[in-house]
Amino acid sequence: MNKQVGAVSVAGASEAQPEIKEQARKHLVQPWPVAGGLGETAHMLVSASEAIYIYDEQGRKLIDGPGGMWCVQVGHRREELAQVLYDQSMAMTYSSPWYTTSGPAAELAAVIADRAPGDLDHVFFSTGGSTAVETAIRLAWFYHAVRGKPHKTKLLTREGAYHGSTFLTGSICGKPRDRDWMTQFDDQVIRLSSPATLRRPDDMSIEAFGDHLVAEAEQRIAEAGPDTIAAFVGEPIMASGGVIVPPEGYLGRMRELCRKHDILFIMDEVVTAFGRLGHIFASGDVFGLDPDMITFAKGVTSGYFPLGGTVISSALVDEIKQSGQDSAMFAHGYTYSSHPVGCALALKNIAIMEDGLLQHTRALTPYFQKRLKELESLDLVGEVRGMGLMAGIECVADRTSKNPLALDLEVGARIDTHCQELGLLVRPLINMIVMSPPLIIEKPEIDRMVEILHEGISRTMVDLKKEGLWSGA
Ligand code: PLP
């Protein structure tokens, strides 16, 4: 029997469910598996999605709290975007970026250059966020090498950061448990402290904490020697690290520190660009920064096509051109760099954003943040923080010591399970959950989201107490 879900037919999907799950269990290796379950994971089967909702295998309608993976900005199942995929595929499916140019790629590069801050006027397209950051790092090395500084190779990163899953980008991630089991590029990485204000020393003001972070960076740069450091790579707001909003002024001071030491300042805006903070890019419009490079992905296509890119400053490009190394090759590119279908889709996606959605996001932000903040009234919640339409809810075992460690570390997953039963998908991150719904969300839907979160966290508190894992505030 065909099952109607909203306007979407999921014909076949429900009948074929056991088979699909079995195929997944036997053959599909999904991201971030654990050794004991490698190649045996069959996550929740999702076969339909619409607007801010996804539908699970029982046909249940769930608010897509994480917006896919911080990416479904304009919402699911938009016909005008599907049409672009069709039209561009039929007009010109693909041609090699090595020796041809397409209209959509050129136009998208021009649009992005126009929206990017300062003199960031050049765009190198990749296939997603990891490849965008990888491009930025390799270009930083190339830049220093052609200028006769090949020893500037080290990378400044921070605890808690996430920059991707290639070897290089994985090496600059900062979450300890993600680094445990695979070889890393450690001798080239300088890890600075996380700018998480919740974890600052008890007697330190946020302002002093900002000073402390910058002083630490200065000291680590001096220890390593500025002439060994290529770049600082940082998210303006650490996303997967738990939506870490840094102390005010910290990013600007880090930018100046990098400039002083000829260290490239790379803002990883894979999450924060394309609407999440109400602007196309947050570096300039929200934080007043002029980075040397900005990386983006995710929201640029709202999840309808895998695409990312690196925006590069004209000053950097000019210095490379004027280095005198005319024949030095930046041997870097992807088969799907500048994919015409992805670029055409991105143009339409940006047009939708600029036709009121960015404004809607900015207008809705105070309400979204205020409503979520109310969850701090629950004893298990140590902090709710965020900016734009992204927020992190961090659970603590003890609100005075803010200690997450005495707590069952999978508390986020427990909250997710309860919330799913109530109609909301959340993204669990150990002792935290993060929210980044599609930007088309409206106030009543935010109210419903907060109501479910309240109930889901309350039920988790009851479970934890019952199991003797938590004694309360
Ligand atoms: N950079 C940041 C800030 C991210 O959050 C992510 C992914 O979540 C990446 C890079 C990697 O992007 P991708 O998964 O598209 O390779």
Short mmCIF file of C-alpha atoms and ligand atoms in Angstrom, two decimals:
data_model
loop_
_atom_site.label_atom_id
_atom_site.label_comp_id
_atom_site.label_asym_id
_atom_site.label_seq_id
_atom_site.Cartn_x
_atom_site.Cartn_y
_atom_site.Cartn_z
CA MET A 1 0.00 0.00 0.00
CA ASN A 2 1.18 3.48 -0.76
CA LYS A 3 1.48 5.66 2.27
CA GLN A 4 0.85 9.37 1.93
CA VAL A 5 2.96 11.63 4.12
CA GLY A 6 2.08 15.26 3.64
CA ALA A 7 2.15 15.72 -0.09
CA VAL A 8 4.96 13.23 -0.44
CA SER A 9 4.36 9.70 -1.55
CA VAL A 10 6.71 7.30 0.16
CA ALA A 11 5.40 4.48 -1.98
CA GLY A 12 7.47 1.39 -1.58
CA ALA A 13 9.67 2.81 1.12
CA SER A 14 7.58 1.53 4.00
CA GLU A 15 7.07 -1.89 2.45
CA ALA A 16 10.74 -2.21 1.60
CA GLN A 17 11.89 -1.02 5.02
CA PRO A 18 13.18 -4.30 6.44
CA GLU A 19 15.06 -4.94 3.22
CA ILE A 20 16.58 -1.46 3.10
CA LYS A 21 17.72 -1.74 6.70
CA GLU A 22 19.20 -5.14 6.03
CA GLN A 23 21.09 -3.83 2.99
CA ALA A 24 22.40 -0.94 5.05
CA ARG A 25 23.43 -3.24 7.87
CA LYS A 26 25.26 -5.54 5.51
CA HIS A 27 26.80 -3.15 3.01
CA LEU A 28 26.68 0.48 3.99
CA VAL A 29 29.46 1.96 6.09
CA GLN A 30 28.11 5.16 7.62
CA PRO A 31 30.18 8.05 8.97
CA TRP A 32 31.87 7.81 12.38
CA PRO A 33 31.26 4.13 13.12
CA VAL A 34 32.68 2.44 16.23
CA ALA A 35 34.85 -0.63 15.82
CA GLY A 36 32.33 -2.97 17.42
CA GLY A 37 29.61 -2.00 14.96
CA LEU A 38 31.65 -1.33 11.84
CA GLY A 39 29.59 -1.93 8.73
CA GLU A 40 26.57 -2.95 10.78
CA THR A 41 24.90 0.35 11.41
CA ALA A 42 21.40 0.99 10.17
CA HIS A 43 20.32 4.39 11.40
CA MET A 44 16.76 5.62 11.36
CA LEU A 45 15.42 5.33 7.83
CA VAL A 46 14.27 8.66 6.44
CA SER A 47 12.37 8.49 3.19
CA ALA A 48 10.61 11.82 3.00
CA SER A 49 11.16 15.41 4.02
CA GLU A 50 9.31 18.65 3.56
CA ALA A 51 9.87 22.24 4.74
CA ILE A 52 11.28 21.94 8.30
CA TYR A 53 10.20 18.32 8.74
CA ILE A 54 11.56 14.87 8.07
CA TYR A 55 9.52 11.67 8.27
CA ASP A 56 10.89 8.59 10.00
CA GLU A 57 10.25 4.95 9.19
CA GLN A 58 6.94 4.90 11.03
CA GLY A 59 5.80 7.90 9.03
CA ARG A 60 6.25 10.10 12.10
CA LYS A 61 6.76 13.76 11.39
CA LEU A 62 9.82 15.21 13.15
CA ILE A 63 11.08 18.79 13.23
CA ASP A 64 14.52 18.69 11.64
CA GLY A 65 16.29 20.33 14.58
CA PRO A 66 19.84 20.09 13.15
CA GLY A 67 18.66 21.14 9.66
CA GLY A 68 20.32 18.02 8.25
CA MET A 69 23.88 18.81 9.30
CA TRP A 70 23.58 22.61 9.71
CA CYS A 71 22.80 22.79 6.01
CA VAL A 72 19.14 22.64 4.98
CA GLN A 73 18.77 26.43 5.16
CA VAL A 74 15.84 27.05 2.79
CA GLY A 75 14.01 23.91 3.89
CA HIS A 76 13.34 20.52 2.34
CA ARG A 77 11.62 19.69 -0.92
CA ARG A 78 11.67 23.03 -2.71
CA GLU A 79 10.43 22.61 -6.19
CA GLU A 80 12.35 25.56 -7.63
CA LEU A 81 15.61 23.99 -6.49
CA ALA A 82 14.70 20.57 -7.87
CA GLN A 83 13.89 22.33 -11.13
CA VAL A 84 17.35 23.90 -11.30
CA LEU A 85 18.97 20.48 -10.79
CA TYR A 86 16.89 19.19 -13.69
CA ASP A 87 17.40 22.19 -15.97
CA GLN A 88 21.15 22.42 -15.54
CA SER A 89 21.59 18.64 -15.88
CA MET A 90 19.72 18.78 -19.14
CA ALA A 91 21.51 21.90 -20.41
CA MET A 92 25.06 20.86 -19.56
CA THR A 93 25.71 18.11 -17.07
CA TYR A 94 29.42 18.34 -16.48
CA SER A 95 32.61 19.51 -18.11
CA SER A 96 36.12 19.37 -16.74
CA PRO A 97 37.20 22.36 -14.64
CA TRP A 98 40.79 21.61 -15.70
CA TYR A 99 40.24 22.99 -19.18
CA THR A 100 36.69 24.38 -19.46
CA THR A 101 34.59 27.01 -17.67
CA SER A 102 30.85 26.98 -17.13
CA GLY A 103 28.45 29.88 -16.85
CA PRO A 104 27.07 28.84 -13.43
CA ALA A 105 30.57 28.49 -11.92
CA ALA A 106 31.72 31.89 -13.20
CA GLU A 107 28.52 33.61 -12.10
CA LEU A 108 28.55 31.99 -8.66
CA ALA A 109 32.19 32.99 -8.13
CA ALA A 110 31.25 36.59 -9.00
CA VAL A 111 28.24 36.57 -6.66
CA ILE A 112 30.30 35.13 -3.79
CA ALA A 113 33.14 37.62 -4.38
CA ASP A 114 30.57 40.40 -4.22
CA ARG A 115 29.14 39.20 -0.88
CA ALA A 116 32.48 38.31 0.75
CA PRO A 117 34.18 40.87 3.02
CA GLY A 118 37.20 43.03 2.16
CA ASP A 119 39.16 42.06 -0.91
CA LEU A 120 38.15 38.38 -0.87
CA ASP A 121 37.47 38.27 -4.58
CA HIS A 122 38.56 34.83 -5.80
CA VAL A 123 36.81 31.51 -5.31
CA PHE A 124 38.14 27.96 -5.60
CA PHE A 125 35.25 25.46 -5.57
CA SER A 126 35.46 22.09 -3.88
CA THR A 127 33.09 19.27 -3.07
CA GLY A 128 32.29 20.07 0.55
CA GLY A 129 33.69 21.50 3.76
CA SER A 130 36.69 19.19 4.30
CA THR A 131 37.94 19.77 0.77
CA ALA A 132 37.41 23.52 1.13
CA VAL A 133 39.56 23.64 4.28
CA GLU A 134 42.10 21.30 2.69
CA THR A 135 42.32 23.72 -0.24
CA ALA A 136 42.88 26.67 2.09
CA ILE A 137 45.71 24.92 3.94
CA ARG A 138 47.46 23.73 0.81
CA LEU A 139 47.13 27.19 -0.72
CA ALA A 140 48.62 28.70 2.46
CA TRP A 141 51.63 26.40 2.08
CA PHE A 142 51.92 27.24 -1.59
CA TYR A 143 51.71 30.97 -0.81
CA HIS A 144 54.53 30.84 1.73
CA ALA A 145 56.67 28.54 -0.42
CA VAL A 146 56.58 30.73 -3.55
CA ARG A 147 57.45 33.73 -1.38
CA GLY A 148 60.59 31.91 -0.28
CA LYS A 149 59.25 30.85 3.12
CA PRO A 150 58.83 27.08 2.72
CA HIS A 151 59.39 26.53 6.45
CA LYS A 152 56.15 28.22 7.32
CA THR A 153 54.14 25.00 7.54
CA LYS A 154 52.65 24.69 11.03
CA LEU A 155 48.97 25.24 11.66
CA LEU A 156 47.34 26.97 14.60
CA THR A 157 44.07 25.38 15.65
CA ARG A 158 42.02 25.08 18.82
CA GLU A 159 40.75 22.44 21.20
CA GLY A 160 37.14 21.64 20.34
CA ALA A 161 37.44 22.61 16.67
CA TYR A 162 36.04 20.59 13.79
CA HIS A 163 37.37 21.15 10.28
CA GLY A 164 36.68 17.91 8.40
CA SER A 165 37.61 14.32 7.76
CA THR A 166 40.49 14.33 5.31
CA PHE A 167 43.93 13.55 6.74
CA LEU A 168 44.92 17.18 6.96
CA THR A 169 41.63 18.59 8.19
CA GLY A 170 41.21 15.66 10.60
CA SER A 171 44.63 16.49 12.00
CA ILE A 172 43.58 20.01 12.93
CA CYS A 173 40.37 18.93 14.65
CA GLY A 174 40.42 19.48 18.36
CA LYS A 175 38.10 16.97 19.95
CA PRO A 176 40.25 14.57 21.97
CA ARG A 177 38.24 11.39 21.38
CA ASP A 178 38.22 12.00 17.60
CA ARG A 179 42.02 11.90 17.58
CA ASP A 180 42.58 8.70 19.48
CA TRP A 181 42.78 5.99 16.85
CA MET A 182 44.29 7.30 13.61
CA THR A 183 47.62 8.71 12.61
CA GLN A 184 47.68 12.49 12.64
CA PHE A 185 49.86 15.23 11.38
CA ASP A 186 50.61 16.19 14.99
CA ASP A 187 54.11 17.65 14.72
CA GLN A 188 52.76 20.38 12.45
CA VAL A 189 49.79 21.31 14.61
CA ILE A 190 49.74 23.85 17.44
CA ARG A 191 46.58 23.45 19.48
CA LEU A 192 45.39 26.47 21.42
CA SER A 193 42.76 26.45 24.16
CA SER A 194 39.10 26.40 23.30
CA PRO A 195 37.43 29.81 23.63
CA ALA A 196 34.53 28.20 25.56
CA THR A 197 33.60 30.75 28.20
CA LEU A 198 31.70 28.18 30.28
CA ARG A 199 34.98 26.40 30.99
CA ARG A 200 37.04 29.49 31.86
CA PRO A 201 38.62 29.56 35.31
CA ASP A 202 36.08 30.41 38.01
CA ASP A 203 37.61 33.70 39.06
CA MET A 204 38.12 35.02 35.53
CA SER A 205 35.81 37.49 33.79
CA ILE A 206 34.92 36.82 30.16
CA GLU A 207 36.97 39.85 29.16
CA ALA A 208 40.02 38.58 31.05
CA PHE A 209 39.47 35.17 29.50
CA GLY A 210 39.70 36.79 26.04
CA ASP A 211 43.01 38.42 27.08
CA HIS A 212 44.22 35.08 28.40
CA LEU A 213 43.44 33.31 25.09
CA VAL A 214 45.26 35.90 23.02
CA ALA A 215 48.25 35.89 25.39
CA GLU A 216 48.39 32.10 25.12
CA ALA A 217 48.39 32.32 21.32
CA GLU A 218 51.14 34.92 21.42
CA GLN A 219 53.23 32.73 23.67
CA ARG A 220 52.75 29.59 21.57
CA ILE A 221 53.65 31.50 18.41
CA ALA A 222 56.81 32.80 20.06
CA GLU A 223 57.74 29.31 21.28
CA ALA A 224 57.32 27.69 17.86
CA GLY A 225 58.78 30.68 16.03
CA PRO A 226 56.52 32.70 13.71
CA ASP A 227 58.66 31.67 10.76
CA THR A 228 57.44 28.07 11.18
CA ILE A 229 53.71 28.87 11.17
CA ALA A 230 51.63 28.99 7.99
CA ALA A 231 48.12 29.75 9.15
CA PHE A 232 45.51 29.95 11.86
CA VAL A 233 42.36 28.00 10.98
CA GLY A 234 39.31 28.71 13.10
CA GLU A 235 35.53 28.65 13.04
CA PRO A 236 34.08 32.04 14.06
CA ILE A 237 31.68 30.03 16.20
CA MET A 238 32.81 26.47 16.87
CA ALA A 239 29.89 24.46 15.64
CA SER A 240 30.38 20.73 16.24
CA GLY A 241 32.41 21.63 19.33
CA GLY A 242 29.09 22.65 20.88
CA VAL A 243 28.26 26.10 19.43
CA ILE A 244 31.07 27.92 21.21
CA VAL A 245 30.66 31.69 20.95
CA PRO A 246 34.07 33.24 21.74
CA PRO A 247 34.61 36.28 24.00
CA GLU A 248 33.90 39.55 22.24
CA GLY A 249 36.90 40.99 20.43
CA TYR A 250 38.90 37.75 20.60
CA LEU A 251 38.63 36.97 16.87
CA GLY A 252 39.69 40.48 15.86
CA ARG A 253 42.71 40.32 18.14
CA MET A 254 43.66 36.90 16.78
CA ARG A 255 43.39 38.36 13.28
CA GLU A 256 45.81 41.16 14.17
CA LEU A 257 48.20 38.76 15.85
CA CYS A 258 48.30 36.66 12.66
CA ARG A 259 48.85 39.72 10.49
CA LYS A 260 51.73 40.81 12.70
CA HIS A 261 53.48 37.44 12.29
CA ASP A 262 52.77 36.83 8.59
CA ILE A 263 50.43 33.97 9.54
CA LEU A 264 47.42 33.58 7.27
CA PHE A 265 44.07 33.99 9.02
CA ILE A 266 41.56 31.47 7.68
CA MET A 267 37.97 31.56 8.85
CA ASP A 268 36.19 28.25 8.46
CA GLU A 269 32.64 29.36 7.75
CA VAL A 270 31.38 25.97 6.63
CA VAL A 271 28.58 26.31 9.18
CA THR A 272 28.30 30.07 9.78
CA ALA A 273 28.12 31.24 6.15
CA PHE A 274 25.04 31.23 3.94
CA GLY A 275 22.38 32.33 6.32
CA ARG A 276 22.95 30.60 9.65
CA LEU A 277 23.81 33.96 11.28
CA GLY A 278 21.52 35.97 9.02
CA HIS A 279 24.17 36.94 6.48
CA ILE A 280 25.88 35.33 3.48
CA PHE A 281 29.21 35.56 5.34
CA ALA A 282 29.53 36.17 9.06
CA SER A 283 33.25 37.09 9.10
CA GLY A 284 32.67 40.64 7.88
CA ASP A 285 28.99 41.34 8.59
CA VAL A 286 28.85 39.85 12.09
CA PHE A 287 32.45 39.90 13.37
CA GLY A 288 33.99 42.79 11.40
CA LEU A 289 36.86 40.61 10.16
CA ASP A 290 38.82 40.64 6.93
CA PRO A 291 40.31 37.13 6.76
CA ASP A 292 42.86 36.05 4.16
CA MET A 293 40.60 33.14 3.24
CA ILE A 294 37.10 31.95 4.09
CA THR A 295 35.94 28.39 3.61
CA PHE A 296 32.27 27.55 3.02
CA ALA A 297 30.07 24.55 2.11
CA LYS A 298 26.80 23.18 3.52
CA GLY A 299 24.33 26.10 3.34
CA VAL A 300 25.63 27.27 -0.04
CA THR A 301 23.38 24.63 -1.62
CA SER A 302 21.07 24.06 1.37
CA GLY A 303 22.06 20.39 1.21
CA TYR A 304 20.62 19.82 -2.29
CA PHE A 305 24.05 19.23 -3.85
CA PRO A 306 27.56 18.63 -2.42
CA LEU A 307 29.52 21.84 -2.96
CA GLY A 308 32.03 23.91 -1.02
CA GLY A 309 34.67 26.48 -1.68
CA THR A 310 37.50 28.71 -0.51
CA VAL A 311 37.32 32.47 -0.95
CA ILE A 312 40.76 34.00 -1.31
CA SER A 313 41.86 37.60 -0.87
CA SER A 314 43.16 39.58 -3.82
CA ALA A 315 46.21 40.60 -1.79
CA LEU A 316 47.14 36.95 -1.36
CA VAL A 317 46.58 36.19 -5.04
CA ASP A 318 48.64 39.23 -6.05
CA GLU A 319 51.53 38.23 -3.82
CA ILE A 320 51.57 34.75 -5.35
CA LYS A 321 51.51 36.26 -8.84
CA GLN A 322 54.29 38.67 -8.00
CA SER A 323 56.48 36.09 -6.24
CA GLY A 324 58.61 35.62 -9.34
CA GLN A 325 57.83 31.90 -9.34
CA ASP A 326 55.78 32.11 -12.52
CA SER A 327 55.92 28.43 -13.32
CA ALA A 328 55.29 27.11 -9.80
CA MET A 329 52.15 24.97 -9.98
CA PHE A 330 49.43 24.92 -7.35
CA ALA A 331 48.82 21.24 -8.08
CA HIS A 332 45.42 21.03 -6.48
CA GLY A 333 41.90 20.50 -7.80
CA TYR A 334 38.95 18.15 -7.71
CA THR A 335 37.11 16.45 -10.55
CA TYR A 336 33.98 18.13 -9.23
CA SER A 337 35.47 21.58 -8.58
CA SER A 338 33.07 24.15 -10.07
CA HIS A 339 30.41 21.52 -10.82
CA PRO A 340 27.90 23.32 -13.04
CA VAL A 341 24.84 21.63 -11.50
CA GLY A 342 25.95 22.50 -7.96
CA CYS A 343 26.84 26.06 -8.93
CA ALA A 344 23.51 26.64 -10.70
CA LEU A 345 21.71 25.28 -7.65
CA ALA A 346 23.73 27.54 -5.34
CA LEU A 347 22.80 30.63 -7.38
CA LYS A 348 19.10 29.87 -6.98
CA ASN A 349 19.59 29.04 -3.30
CA ILE A 350 21.30 32.40 -2.70
CA ALA A 351 18.53 34.18 -4.57
CA ILE A 352 15.97 32.59 -2.22
CA MET A 353 18.02 33.66 0.79
CA GLU A 354 18.35 37.21 -0.43
CA ASP A 355 14.65 37.40 -1.19
CA GLY A 356 13.73 37.88 2.48
CA LEU A 357 15.11 34.76 4.17
CA LEU A 358 18.24 36.43 5.59
CA GLN A 359 16.06 39.19 6.94
CA HIS A 360 13.65 36.64 8.40
CA THR A 361 16.59 34.87 10.08
CA ARG A 362 17.87 38.08 11.63
CA ALA A 363 14.38 39.05 12.81
CA LEU A 364 13.74 35.62 14.33
CA THR A 365 17.12 35.26 16.05
CA PRO A 366 16.30 37.05 19.36
CA TYR A 367 13.12 34.98 19.77
CA PHE A 368 14.92 31.71 18.97
CA GLN A 369 17.75 32.44 21.41
CA LYS A 370 15.45 33.72 24.16
CA ARG A 371 13.12 30.74 24.02
CA LEU A 372 15.97 28.23 24.06
CA LYS A 373 17.66 30.08 26.93
CA GLU A 374 14.59 29.28 29.05
CA LEU A 375 15.84 25.68 29.17
CA GLU A 376 18.51 26.83 31.63
CA SER A 377 15.75 26.56 34.25
CA LEU A 378 16.24 22.77 34.10
CA ASP A 379 18.83 21.47 36.59
CA LEU A 380 20.62 19.31 34.05
CA VAL A 381 21.26 22.26 31.74
CA GLY A 382 24.49 24.11 32.48
CA GLU A 383 24.33 26.57 29.62
CA VAL A 384 22.35 27.43 26.52
CA ARG A 385 24.32 29.56 24.10
CA GLY A 386 24.23 30.51 20.49
CA MET A 387 23.96 33.12 17.79
CA GLY A 388 21.69 33.44 14.79
CA LEU A 389 19.71 30.25 14.30
CA MET A 390 22.28 27.99 15.91
CA ALA A 391 22.37 27.00 19.56
CA GLY A 392 24.07 24.54 21.86
CA ILE A 393 22.58 23.12 25.04
CA GLU A 394 25.23 21.80 27.39
CA CYS A 395 24.34 19.43 30.20
CA VAL A 396 26.36 19.34 33.40
CA ALA A 397 26.37 16.97 36.35
CA ASP A 398 26.81 19.80 38.77
CA ARG A 399 25.96 23.41 38.03
CA THR A 400 28.53 24.78 40.43
CA SER A 401 31.55 22.87 39.20
CA LYS A 402 30.03 22.62 35.67
CA ASN A 403 31.49 19.15 35.54
CA PRO A 404 30.25 17.08 32.63
CA LEU A 405 32.45 14.11 33.44
CA ALA A 406 30.58 12.66 36.36
CA LEU A 407 27.57 12.55 34.09
CA ASP A 408 26.66 9.72 31.76
CA LEU A 409 28.50 11.01 28.70
CA GLU A 410 25.82 9.91 26.27
CA VAL A 411 23.24 12.18 27.86
CA GLY A 412 22.78 13.96 24.50
CA ALA A 413 21.73 10.68 22.87
CA ARG A 414 19.24 10.04 25.66
CA ILE A 415 17.67 13.46 25.14
CA ASP A 416 17.55 12.80 21.39
CA THR A 417 15.67 9.52 21.91
CA HIS A 418 13.02 11.19 24.06
CA CYS A 419 12.72 14.16 21.73
CA GLN A 420 12.26 11.90 18.71
CA GLU A 421 9.36 10.20 20.43
CA LEU A 422 7.86 13.64 20.92
CA GLY A 423 8.43 14.85 17.33
CA LEU A 424 11.84 16.52 17.25
CA LEU A 425 15.16 15.35 15.88
CA VAL A 426 18.14 16.82 17.75
CA ARG A 427 21.86 16.38 17.19
CA PRO A 428 23.48 14.79 20.22
CA LEU A 429 27.13 15.61 20.94
CA ILE A 430 28.23 13.67 24.03
CA ASN A 431 26.87 15.83 26.90
CA MET A 432 25.42 18.44 24.54
CA ILE A 433 22.79 18.83 21.89
CA VAL A 434 22.90 21.38 19.10
CA MET A 435 20.09 22.98 17.16
CA SER A 436 20.26 24.60 13.73
CA PRO A 437 16.84 24.28 12.14
CA PRO A 438 16.01 25.31 8.58
CA LEU A 439 15.95 29.11 8.42
CA ILE A 440 12.32 29.09 7.24
CA ILE A 441 11.20 28.08 10.73
CA GLU A 442 8.49 30.27 12.30
CA LYS A 443 7.73 31.26 15.90
CA PRO A 444 5.04 28.60 16.60
CA GLU A 445 7.45 25.92 15.39
CA ILE A 446 10.17 27.29 17.67
CA ASP A 447 7.66 27.15 20.53
CA ARG A 448 6.94 23.50 19.74
CA MET A 449 10.68 22.77 19.54
CA VAL A 450 11.33 24.30 22.96
CA GLU A 451 8.31 22.53 24.47
CA ILE A 452 9.62 19.15 23.22
CA LEU A 453 13.16 19.90 24.37
CA HIS A 454 11.86 20.81 27.81
CA GLU A 455 9.96 17.55 28.07
CA GLY A 456 12.78 15.47 26.53
CA ILE A 457 15.36 16.88 28.96
CA SER A 458 12.97 16.47 31.91
CA ARG A 459 12.40 12.81 31.02
CA THR A 460 16.17 12.32 30.73
CA MET A 461 16.61 13.81 34.20
CA VAL A 462 14.11 11.29 35.59
CA ASP A 463 15.91 8.39 33.83
CA LEU A 464 19.34 9.47 35.04
CA LYS A 465 18.12 9.76 38.63
CA LYS A 466 16.39 6.38 38.44
CA GLU A 467 19.57 4.76 37.17
CA GLY A 468 21.65 6.42 39.86
CA LEU A 469 23.72 8.34 37.32
CA TRP A 470 22.79 11.79 38.50
CA SER A 471 21.65 13.16 41.80
CA GLY A 472 20.27 16.50 40.71
CA ALA A 473 21.54 20.03 40.79
N1 PLP B 1 34.34 22.76 8.77
C1 PLP B 1 33.35 22.87 9.67
C2 PLP B 1 33.30 24.08 10.56
C3 PLP B 1 32.37 21.88 9.77
O1 PLP B 1 31.39 21.99 10.68
C4 PLP B 1 32.44 20.78 8.88
C5 PLP B 1 31.42 19.73 8.95
O2 PLP B 1 30.58 19.67 9.79
C6 PLP B 1 33.51 20.69 7.97
C7 PLP B 1 34.43 21.71 7.94
C8 PLP B 1 33.62 19.53 7.04
O3 PLP B 1 32.64 19.62 6.07
P1 PLP B 1 32.23 18.35 5.19
O4 PLP B 1 31.59 17.37 6.13
O5 PLP B 1 31.28 18.93 4.18
O6 PLP B 1 33.45 17.82 4.55
#
